[in-house]
Amino acid sequence: MDYLAGLNPEQRGAVQHINGPVMIIAGAGSGKTRVITYRVAHLIRSGVDSFNILVLTFTNKAAREMRERITNLVGPEAKNIWMGTFHSVFAKILRVEADKIGYPSNFTIYDTDDSKSVIRAILKEMSLDDKLYSVNFVLNRISAAKNNLVSWMEYQKNDQIQADDISSNRPQMGVIYQTYVQRCFRAGAMDFDDLLFKTNELLKQYPEVLNKYQHKFKYLMVDEYQDTNFSQYLIVKKLAAVNENICVVGDDAQSIYAFRGANIQNILNFEKDYPDLKVFKLEQNYRSTQNIVNVANSIIANNKDQLKKNVFSEKDQGDKIKVLRAFSDNEEGKSVAEDIMQQRSSKGMKWSDFAILYRTNAQSRSMEEALRKLGMPYKIYGGLSFYQRKEIKDLIAYFRLTFNPNDEEALKRVINYPRRGIGDTTIDKIIVAADQHGITPWEVIISPERYLEGRVSGSVNAFATMIQSFQVLTKTQTAYEAALYIAQHSGLLKDLYEDKSVEGLNRYENIQELLNGIKEFSEREDIEEKGLDVFMQDVALLTNDDKDKDKDADTISLMTIHSSKGLEFPHVYVVGLEENLFPSQMSLNSRSDLEEERRLFYVAVTRAEHKLTISYATSRFKFGTLINCEPSRFLDEIDAKYLELDFTARKEPSVGSLNYDDERTSWSRNDDKFSKPKPKTVSAPPKTTSILAKAHVPSANFKPSDTSNLQVGMEVEHERFGFGKVISLEGNKPDIKATIFFKEIGQKQLLLKFAKLSIVNL
């Protein structure tokens, strides 16, 4: 039991309680991965057969990390554990059982681009308005239906769903859904949602299959349980029904994926499914300073729907959380960039120690511009991944077609690349012939003389012969040998090599990098099956985290908060804390949506290890128009004693020259020479709970005035914005708008009937 010595009492209890239903509520930075790996190791050391353990995660990275740690504890037995993402584990089961539901064992897994291509073709065939029936909308609608286990038949029969589609002027959605499912089935393909949908279908329709896996998986563990959707919840519940040795690990405070179908009620109501549940709360945060943890606690305390816990840290108190206020989004970017430069130079930090987190991708623009001007290296996460590049998808399409010639999307992608005289007209004829005869396009291609007229049959026949030769080769060659042969004999490698442009060279090098990856896969000792088809499945099931091939570069990380979940950085900047941005405008319609936004803020704050900086702008460009911004309500929810305000942000000068100093630390207007202002930091006064109150404390006799006779030039006081002067008035009573220049925060436009202004010296 020596391996348990390093665990705290609550962690040890969670590890040792191996029988019956268990819920581990793991606060941010509480050693969740450590507990899961030790618990699995303890199961094996307690006599549980490793083949009977199922561990489900949300990323391949998490699964790999856990398996490595378990191997260090129990040795090679760790190889036998069924461990991986929901999609990878159930894809593995479907490969074995697919014939029962009418699919080949070598079915293709469509990614988002493949699905969009199918939908785009359907919309074109049905002559539907692609603005009303946008590809993204249709795909999201189908995805939501599948995640809620609504088949296309149930979709078309459901009166409420049909009424919703009619009211949104999209009455053909049910037909599109049906056609999409049938098109994928004909191609022997499943999309990501199908991997869960079809698993549910399999377990429901074939009790003997359900019984088989219920007795195989005697112990289940589910990581990040708060992120499960209805489909995942149901599979897990069915598999655990016999033994009920189920352990779920998660944190309701970090449930941020409702837009992808995640249902926080799965973790909040877990005890209702298992009344004998044993609950362990991991409340010690090993990641962040006490101040950062205290701020996170004060934020999440405002949510009503939560599992109560008292997260604490025994690390140093740490710096107070700095709050930066800027007059524009561009200035916010400059302030953040300068602060990073100053922190790095004064504390000897690496660029990779810093991360800038934002609510929406659009916010990266001002940050990027500021970093570029200072020559600071950065990387935006969530951009085009290695496996999404055209040349990579082209070669992988050849691989896919080799193993599943009915894969229509792969076929259309490569049948005329490189060019071989099979144009769009011929491709259309192939598809039409397939539809008319009720067969697949591949069946047309291997017998072109029966279905196609003219001289094109020769080119089509040559293509079919080439693919068939690839199929024979893959049965005897290693993954690398087969991949290299296909790359060469398809003509793809030659086509890229002959392109001597910079882009062509990059594309050729990317193909070489893919082949290198396949060679490395072929030589791995930790896996038994090393065929190209196995490599293809691994690629199809990669998560975004796995697709990043440049994770160790010394660069500042820029990413959305959603992308940051599971990561940590010494110094984190959370930018754009403004109403209608964070929380987003769309989240203000219901309490549940607002609470998810608050959990998102909680996730952002808890990414920071040592230092956290929050910023907001009082104006921001939106759709080409400069709008005034209100500070986020979330700022008001932070206990002021943990904050330090830096409200010395500069206004952009409207006249004179604008110079940038040699030390690159601040902007200044000076017609003769540069003068560097000394920053002033105002500590938060004690005994106040509002960050906004620290910017302005209302006068002792403050009382809203009758503003019906307000005039331009009058001085006023606002309870939060301070003292200002009326610049202009517009509109008619009772909806008169006043434009006021406030000394502390600049110009704002207020609706008088709601502004609660006090007229000074009335």
PDB file of C-alpha atoms in Angstrom, residues 28-30 254 285-296 311 313 315-322 349 353-357 561 564-574 600-614:
ATOM      1  CA  ALA A  28     -10.050  22.531 -10.168  1.00  0.00           C
ATOM      2  CA  GLY A  29      -6.412  21.509  -9.685  1.00  0.00           C
ATOM      3  CA  SER A  30      -7.298  18.882  -7.076  1.00  0.00           C
ATOM      4  CA  GLN A 254     -16.634  23.217 -14.849  1.00  0.00           C
ATOM      5  CA  ASN A 285      -6.333  22.873  -5.070  1.00  0.00           C
ATOM      6  CA  TYR A 286      -2.673  22.087  -5.791  1.00  0.00           C
ATOM      7  CA  ARG A 287      -2.454  24.390  -8.817  1.00  0.00           C
ATOM      8  CA  SER A 288      -3.272  27.950  -7.817  1.00  0.00           C
ATOM      9  CA  THR A 289      -2.429  30.476  -5.123  1.00  0.00           C
ATOM     10  CA  GLN A 290      -4.885  31.150  -2.317  1.00  0.00           C
ATOM     11  CA  ASN A 291      -5.987  34.459  -3.834  1.00  0.00           C
ATOM     12  CA  ILE A 292      -6.842  32.845  -7.173  1.00  0.00           C
ATOM     13  CA  VAL A 293      -8.776  30.045  -5.454  1.00  0.00           C
ATOM     14  CA  ASN A 294     -10.632  32.580  -3.293  1.00  0.00           C
ATOM     15  CA  VAL A 295     -11.634  34.575  -6.366  1.00  0.00           C
ATOM     16  CA  ALA A 296     -12.885  31.416  -8.086  1.00  0.00           C
ATOM     17  CA  VAL A 311     -12.118  24.459  -2.447  1.00  0.00           C
ATOM     18  CA  SER A 313      -5.255  26.016  -1.377  1.00  0.00           C
ATOM     19  CA  LYS A 315       0.027  27.438  -1.490  1.00  0.00           C
ATOM     20  CA  ASP A 316       1.229  31.001  -0.895  1.00  0.00           C
ATOM     21  CA  GLN A 317      -1.320  33.806  -0.682  1.00  0.00           C
ATOM     22  CA  GLY A 318       0.019  35.110  -3.999  1.00  0.00           C
ATOM     23  CA  ASP A 319      -0.508  38.417  -5.756  1.00  0.00           C
ATOM     24  CA  LYS A 320      -3.892  40.053  -5.807  1.00  0.00           C
ATOM     25  CA  ILE A 321      -5.745  39.737  -9.073  1.00  0.00           C
ATOM     26  CA  LYS A 322      -4.990  42.756 -11.232  1.00  0.00           C
ATOM     27  CA  MET A 349       9.715  34.026 -17.428  1.00  0.00           C
ATOM     28  CA  ASP A 353       4.284  30.894 -19.263  1.00  0.00           C
ATOM     29  CA  PHE A 354       1.601  33.318 -20.484  1.00  0.00           C
ATOM     30  CA  ALA A 355      -1.876  32.664 -21.843  1.00  0.00           C
ATOM     31  CA  ILE A 356      -4.545  35.090 -23.053  1.00  0.00           C
ATOM     32  CA  LEU A 357      -8.073  33.730 -22.797  1.00  0.00           C
ATOM     33  CA  ILE A 561     -11.833  29.760 -22.664  1.00  0.00           C
ATOM     34  CA  SER A 564      -8.353  26.169 -22.327  1.00  0.00           C
ATOM     35  CA  LYS A 565     -10.227  23.622 -20.226  1.00  0.00           C
ATOM     36  CA  GLY A 566      -7.801  21.080 -18.785  1.00  0.00           C
ATOM     37  CA  LEU A 567      -4.786  23.373 -19.268  1.00  0.00           C
ATOM     38  CA  GLU A 568      -2.845  25.517 -16.803  1.00  0.00           C
ATOM     39  CA  PHE A 569      -0.404  28.405 -17.097  1.00  0.00           C
ATOM     40  CA  PRO A 570       1.718  30.379 -14.608  1.00  0.00           C
ATOM     41  CA  HIS A 571       0.182  33.682 -15.728  1.00  0.00           C
ATOM     42  CA  VAL A 572      -3.279  33.998 -17.269  1.00  0.00           C
ATOM     43  CA  TYR A 573      -5.000  37.056 -18.790  1.00  0.00           C
ATOM     44  CA  VAL A 574      -8.793  36.853 -19.082  1.00  0.00           C
ATOM     45  CA  LEU A 600     -16.994  29.410 -17.941  1.00  0.00           C
ATOM     46  CA  PHE A 601     -15.522  32.376 -16.056  1.00  0.00           C
ATOM     47  CA  TYR A 602     -14.693  30.010 -13.187  1.00  0.00           C
ATOM     48  CA  VAL A 603     -12.819  27.740 -15.624  1.00  0.00           C
ATOM     49  CA  ALA A 604     -10.872  30.723 -16.981  1.00  0.00           C
ATOM     50  CA  VAL A 605      -9.822  31.887 -13.517  1.00  0.00           C
ATOM     51  CA  THR A 606      -8.738  28.428 -12.397  1.00  0.00           C
ATOM     52  CA  ARG A 607      -6.336  28.013 -15.337  1.00  0.00           C
ATOM     53  CA  ALA A 608      -3.932  30.383 -13.522  1.00  0.00           C
ATOM     54  CA  GLU A 609      -1.209  29.011 -11.257  1.00  0.00           C
ATOM     55  CA  HIS A 610       0.569  32.090  -9.883  1.00  0.00           C
ATOM     56  CA  LYS A 611      -0.842  35.277 -11.364  1.00  0.00           C
ATOM     57  CA  LEU A 612      -4.196  36.265 -12.835  1.00  0.00           C
ATOM     58  CA  THR A 613      -5.045  39.461 -14.685  1.00  0.00           C
ATOM     59  CA  ILE A 614      -8.542  40.460 -15.804  1.00  0.00           C
TER      60      ILE A 614
END
